[in-house]
GROMACS .gro file of C-alpha atoms in nm:
model
  187
    1PHE     CA    1   3.760  -3.237   0.960
    2GLY     CA    2   3.528  -3.181   1.258
    3SER     CA    3   3.156  -3.120   1.291
    4GLY     CA    4   2.975  -2.948   1.006
    5ALA     CA    5   3.244  -3.033   0.749
    6VAL     CA    6   3.155  -3.127   0.393
    7ALA     CA    7   3.426  -3.319   0.212
    8THR     CA    8   3.439  -3.576  -0.064
    9PHE     CA    9   3.587  -3.920  -0.005
   10SER     CA   10   3.894  -3.834  -0.214
   11MET     CA   11   3.965  -3.536   0.018
   12VAL     CA   12   3.957  -3.762   0.320
   13THR     CA   13   4.243  -3.977   0.185
   14SER     CA   14   4.442  -3.696   0.020
   15ALA     CA   15   4.777  -3.578   0.154
   16ASN     CA   16   4.673  -3.214   0.097
   17PRO     CA   17   4.292  -3.185   0.086
   18VAL     CA   18   4.141  -2.871  -0.065
   19GLY     CA   19   3.784  -2.745  -0.090
   20VAL     CA   20   3.655  -2.855   0.251
   21THR     CA   21   3.353  -2.645   0.348
   22TYR     CA   22   3.179  -2.605   0.683
   23THR     CA   23   2.805  -2.566   0.734
   24THR     CA   24   2.833  -2.440   1.093
   25PRO     CA   25   3.065  -2.190   1.264
   26GLY     CA   26   3.278  -2.251   1.571
   27ALA     CA   27   3.586  -2.441   1.686
   28LYS     CA   28   3.654  -2.753   1.478
   29THR     CA   29   3.893  -3.026   1.575
   30VAL     CA   30   4.075  -3.148   1.264
   31GLN     CA   31   4.264  -3.472   1.290
   32LEU     CA   32   4.532  -3.609   1.057
   33SER     CA   33   4.642  -3.970   1.080
   34ILE     CA   34   4.939  -4.088   0.874
   35THR     CA   35   5.025  -4.453   0.828
   36GLY     CA   36   5.388  -4.499   0.738
   37PRO     CA   37   5.584  -4.786   0.594
   38GLY     CA   38   5.557  -5.091   0.816
   39GLY     CA   39   5.211  -4.988   0.944
   40CYS     CA   40   5.320  -4.732   1.200
   41VAL     CA   41   5.047  -4.472   1.263
   42VAL     CA   42   5.090  -4.122   1.397
   43THR     CA   43   4.800  -3.881   1.463
   44GLN     CA   44   4.788  -3.506   1.518
   45SER     CA   45   4.489  -3.289   1.604
   46ASN     CA   46   4.457  -2.912   1.569
   47VAL     CA   47   4.164  -2.686   1.649
   48ILE     CA   48   4.066  -2.440   1.378
   49THR     CA   49   3.803  -2.164   1.393
   50ILE     CA   50   3.525  -2.126   1.139
   51ASN     CA   51   3.371  -1.778   1.159
   52PRO     CA   52   2.999  -1.724   1.099
   53SER     CA   53   2.898  -1.597   0.757
   54PRO     CA   54   2.654  -1.305   0.746
   55VAL     CA   55   2.308  -1.350   0.600
   56ALA     CA   56   2.222  -1.139   0.294
   57SER     CA   57   1.848  -1.102   0.229
   58PHE     CA   58   1.613  -0.813   0.165
   59THR     CA   59   1.266  -0.697   0.066
   60SER     CA   60   1.158  -0.397  -0.140
   61THR     CA   61   0.851  -0.187  -0.211
   62ALA     CA   62   0.873  -0.284  -0.582
   63PRO     CA   63   0.701  -0.304  -0.819
   64GLN     CA   64   0.676   0.072  -0.863
   65CYS     CA   65   0.638   0.303  -1.160
   66VAL     CA   66   0.918   0.496  -1.328
   67GLY     CA   67   0.988   0.803  -1.115
   68SER     CA   68   0.837   0.655  -0.796
   69ALA     CA   69   1.064   0.581  -0.501
   70VAL     CA   70   1.161   0.222  -0.417
   71ASN     CA   71   1.269   0.141  -0.061
   72PHE     CA   72   1.482  -0.159   0.036
   73THR     CA   73   1.481  -0.329   0.377
   74ASN     CA   74   1.763  -0.554   0.496
   75THR     CA   75   1.613  -0.872   0.644
   76GLY     CA   76   1.950  -1.043   0.698
   77SER     CA   77   2.240  -0.984   0.934
   78THR     CA   78   2.260  -0.672   1.149
   79GLY     CA   79   2.474  -0.544   1.433
   80ALA     CA   80   2.819  -0.411   1.506
   81GLY     CA   81   3.079  -0.498   1.244
   82THR     CA   82   2.821  -0.562   0.971
   83THR     CA   83   2.858  -0.360   0.650
   84TYR     CA   84   2.636  -0.338   0.343
   85SER     CA   85   2.696  -0.274  -0.023
   86TRP     CA   86   2.402  -0.236  -0.262
   87SER     CA   87   2.387  -0.217  -0.642
   88PHE     CA   88   2.039  -0.121  -0.768
   89GLY     CA   89   2.063  -0.202  -1.140
   90SER     CA   90   2.024   0.002  -1.457
   91GLY     CA   91   1.857   0.341  -1.446
   92ALA     CA   92   1.876   0.374  -1.065
   93THR     CA   93   1.956   0.696  -0.882
   94PRO     CA   94   2.161   0.653  -0.677
   95ALA     CA   95   2.318   0.348  -0.843
   96THR     CA   96   2.474   0.216  -0.519
   97SER     CA   97   2.447   0.253  -0.141
   98THR     CA   98   2.622   0.141   0.177
   99THR     CA   99   2.331   0.198   0.416
  100GLN     CA  100   2.150  -0.088   0.587
  101ASN     CA  101   1.804   0.009   0.458
  102PRO     CA  102   1.833   0.233   0.149
  103ALA     CA  103   1.524   0.440   0.070
  104GLY     CA  104   1.411   0.668  -0.209
  105ILE     CA  105   1.581   0.486  -0.496
  106MET     CA  106   1.441   0.623  -0.824
  107TYR     CA  107   1.443   0.446  -1.161
  108SER     CA  108   1.442   0.641  -1.487
  109THR     CA  109   1.352   0.344  -1.709
  110ALA     CA  110   1.094   0.066  -1.695
  111GLY     CA  111   1.171  -0.306  -1.697
  112THR     CA  112   1.329  -0.568  -1.476
  113LYS     CA  113   1.618  -0.455  -1.259
  114THR     CA  114   1.877  -0.678  -1.092
  115VAL     CA  115   1.943  -0.564  -0.735
  116THR     CA  116   2.243  -0.703  -0.546
  117GLN     CA  117   2.305  -0.676  -0.172
  118THR     CA  118   2.646  -0.775  -0.033
  119VAL     CA  119   2.681  -0.813   0.344
  120SER     CA  120   3.019  -0.836   0.521
  121ASN     CA  121   3.102  -0.895   0.885
  122ASN     CA  122   3.403  -0.810   1.101
  123PHE     CA  123   3.544  -1.163   1.046
  124GLY     CA  124   3.593  -1.088   0.675
  125CYS     CA  125   3.309  -1.318   0.571
  126VAL     CA  126   3.094  -1.199   0.277
  127THR     CA  127   2.753  -1.313   0.149
  128THR     CA  128   2.556  -1.183  -0.150
  129SER     CA  129   2.183  -1.186  -0.234
  130THR     CA  130   2.046  -1.095  -0.578
  131GLN     CA  131   1.681  -1.029  -0.667
  132THR     CA  132   1.503  -0.908  -0.978
  133ILE     CA  133   1.246  -0.631  -0.929
  134THR     CA  134   1.004  -0.477  -1.177
  135ILE     CA  135   0.971  -0.109  -1.259
  136ASN     CA  136   0.653  -0.034  -1.454
  137GLN     CA  137   0.614   0.232  -1.719
  138THR     CA  138   0.428   0.531  -1.576
  139PRO     CA  139   0.104   0.593  -1.768
  140VAL     CA  140   0.033   0.930  -1.930
  141ALA     CA  141  -0.295   1.104  -1.842
  142SER     CA  142  -0.405   1.358  -2.103
  143PHE     CA  143  -0.724   1.427  -2.294
  144SER     CA  144  -0.906   1.661  -2.527
  145SER     CA  145  -1.274   1.756  -2.544
  146THR     CA  146  -1.530   1.921  -2.766
  147ALA     CA  147  -1.566   2.202  -2.507
  148PRO     CA  148  -1.629   2.488  -2.486
  149SER     CA  149  -1.998   2.412  -2.508
  150CYS     CA  150  -2.324   2.558  -2.384
  151THR     CA  151  -2.521   2.451  -2.077
  152GLY     CA  152  -2.731   2.146  -2.164
  153SER     CA  153  -2.518   2.061  -2.470
  154LEU     CA  154  -2.321   1.737  -2.502
  155VAL     CA  155  -1.944   1.735  -2.449
  156ASP     CA  156  -1.731   1.446  -2.579
  157PHE     CA  157  -1.392   1.352  -2.430
  158GLN     CA  158  -1.099   1.185  -2.607
  159ASN     CA  159  -0.818   1.013  -2.414
  160THR     CA  160  -0.489   1.124  -2.571
  161GLY     CA  161  -0.266   0.951  -2.313
  162THR     CA  162  -0.191   0.587  -2.241
  163SER     CA  163  -0.439   0.356  -2.409
  164SER     CA  164  -0.295   0.004  -2.405
  165GLY     CA  165  -0.358  -0.201  -2.090
  166ALA     CA  166  -0.492   0.100  -1.897
  167THR     CA  167  -0.805   0.157  -1.689
  168TYR     CA  168  -0.978   0.494  -1.669
  169ALA     CA  169  -1.149   0.696  -1.397
  170TRP     CA  170  -1.309   1.017  -1.524
  171ASN     CA  171  -1.465   1.276  -1.293
  172PHE     CA  172  -1.645   1.546  -1.493
  173GLY     CA  173  -1.688   1.800  -1.214
  174SER     CA  174  -1.992   1.963  -1.057
  175GLY     CA  175  -2.313   1.976  -1.254
  176ALA     CA  176  -2.217   1.707  -1.505
  177THR     CA  177  -2.445   1.420  -1.599
  178PRO     CA  178  -2.313   1.160  -1.569
  179ALA     CA  179  -2.065   1.270  -1.301
  180THR     CA  180  -1.810   0.993  -1.369
  181SER     CA  181  -1.710   0.734  -1.630
  182THR     CA  182  -1.468   0.443  -1.668
  183THR     CA  183  -1.468   0.426  -2.048
  184GLN     CA  184  -1.162   0.530  -2.248
  185ASN     CA  185  -1.340   0.799  -2.455
  186PRO     CA  186  -1.665   0.906  -2.285
  187THR     CA  187  -1.928   1.081  -2.496
   0.00000   0.00000   0.00000
């Protein structure tokens, strides 16, 4: 079957082999030898062409939070005759793209998203790459306080936003003592 061919032994002795694959592109010399009754052998060779397959691979700026843009960068095949088809998974806007490096993809829901990139070349060869990215839930920042209060009086603050798995960075403004805190509900 020529260089770069992958075939099973049964294909080699079959009258009509199917499922031969090639690991390298280029011209391949395929030879068929037939042994007839009485031991007579006849051989024929033909040259076939195996076109190169494109490479589908990409990176992204994920993980991001819901409502934050995710950008995708093609790290595979490029050049004239190369086309791209992207599917960004559930909750994506836009849901699909045909650009080489799609940017500004927004997700409306958190969770894992399956992103598929399909790359085609002008030989009609197609390759697909699939990755799972993570979109995190955007935390909610809100609070209440015991203010209004008088100068020199204590003011307590209550986080009313995201509480589970969050970290906090409070800045109380000018003239406050202390000026900052990292506790959930500073008093």
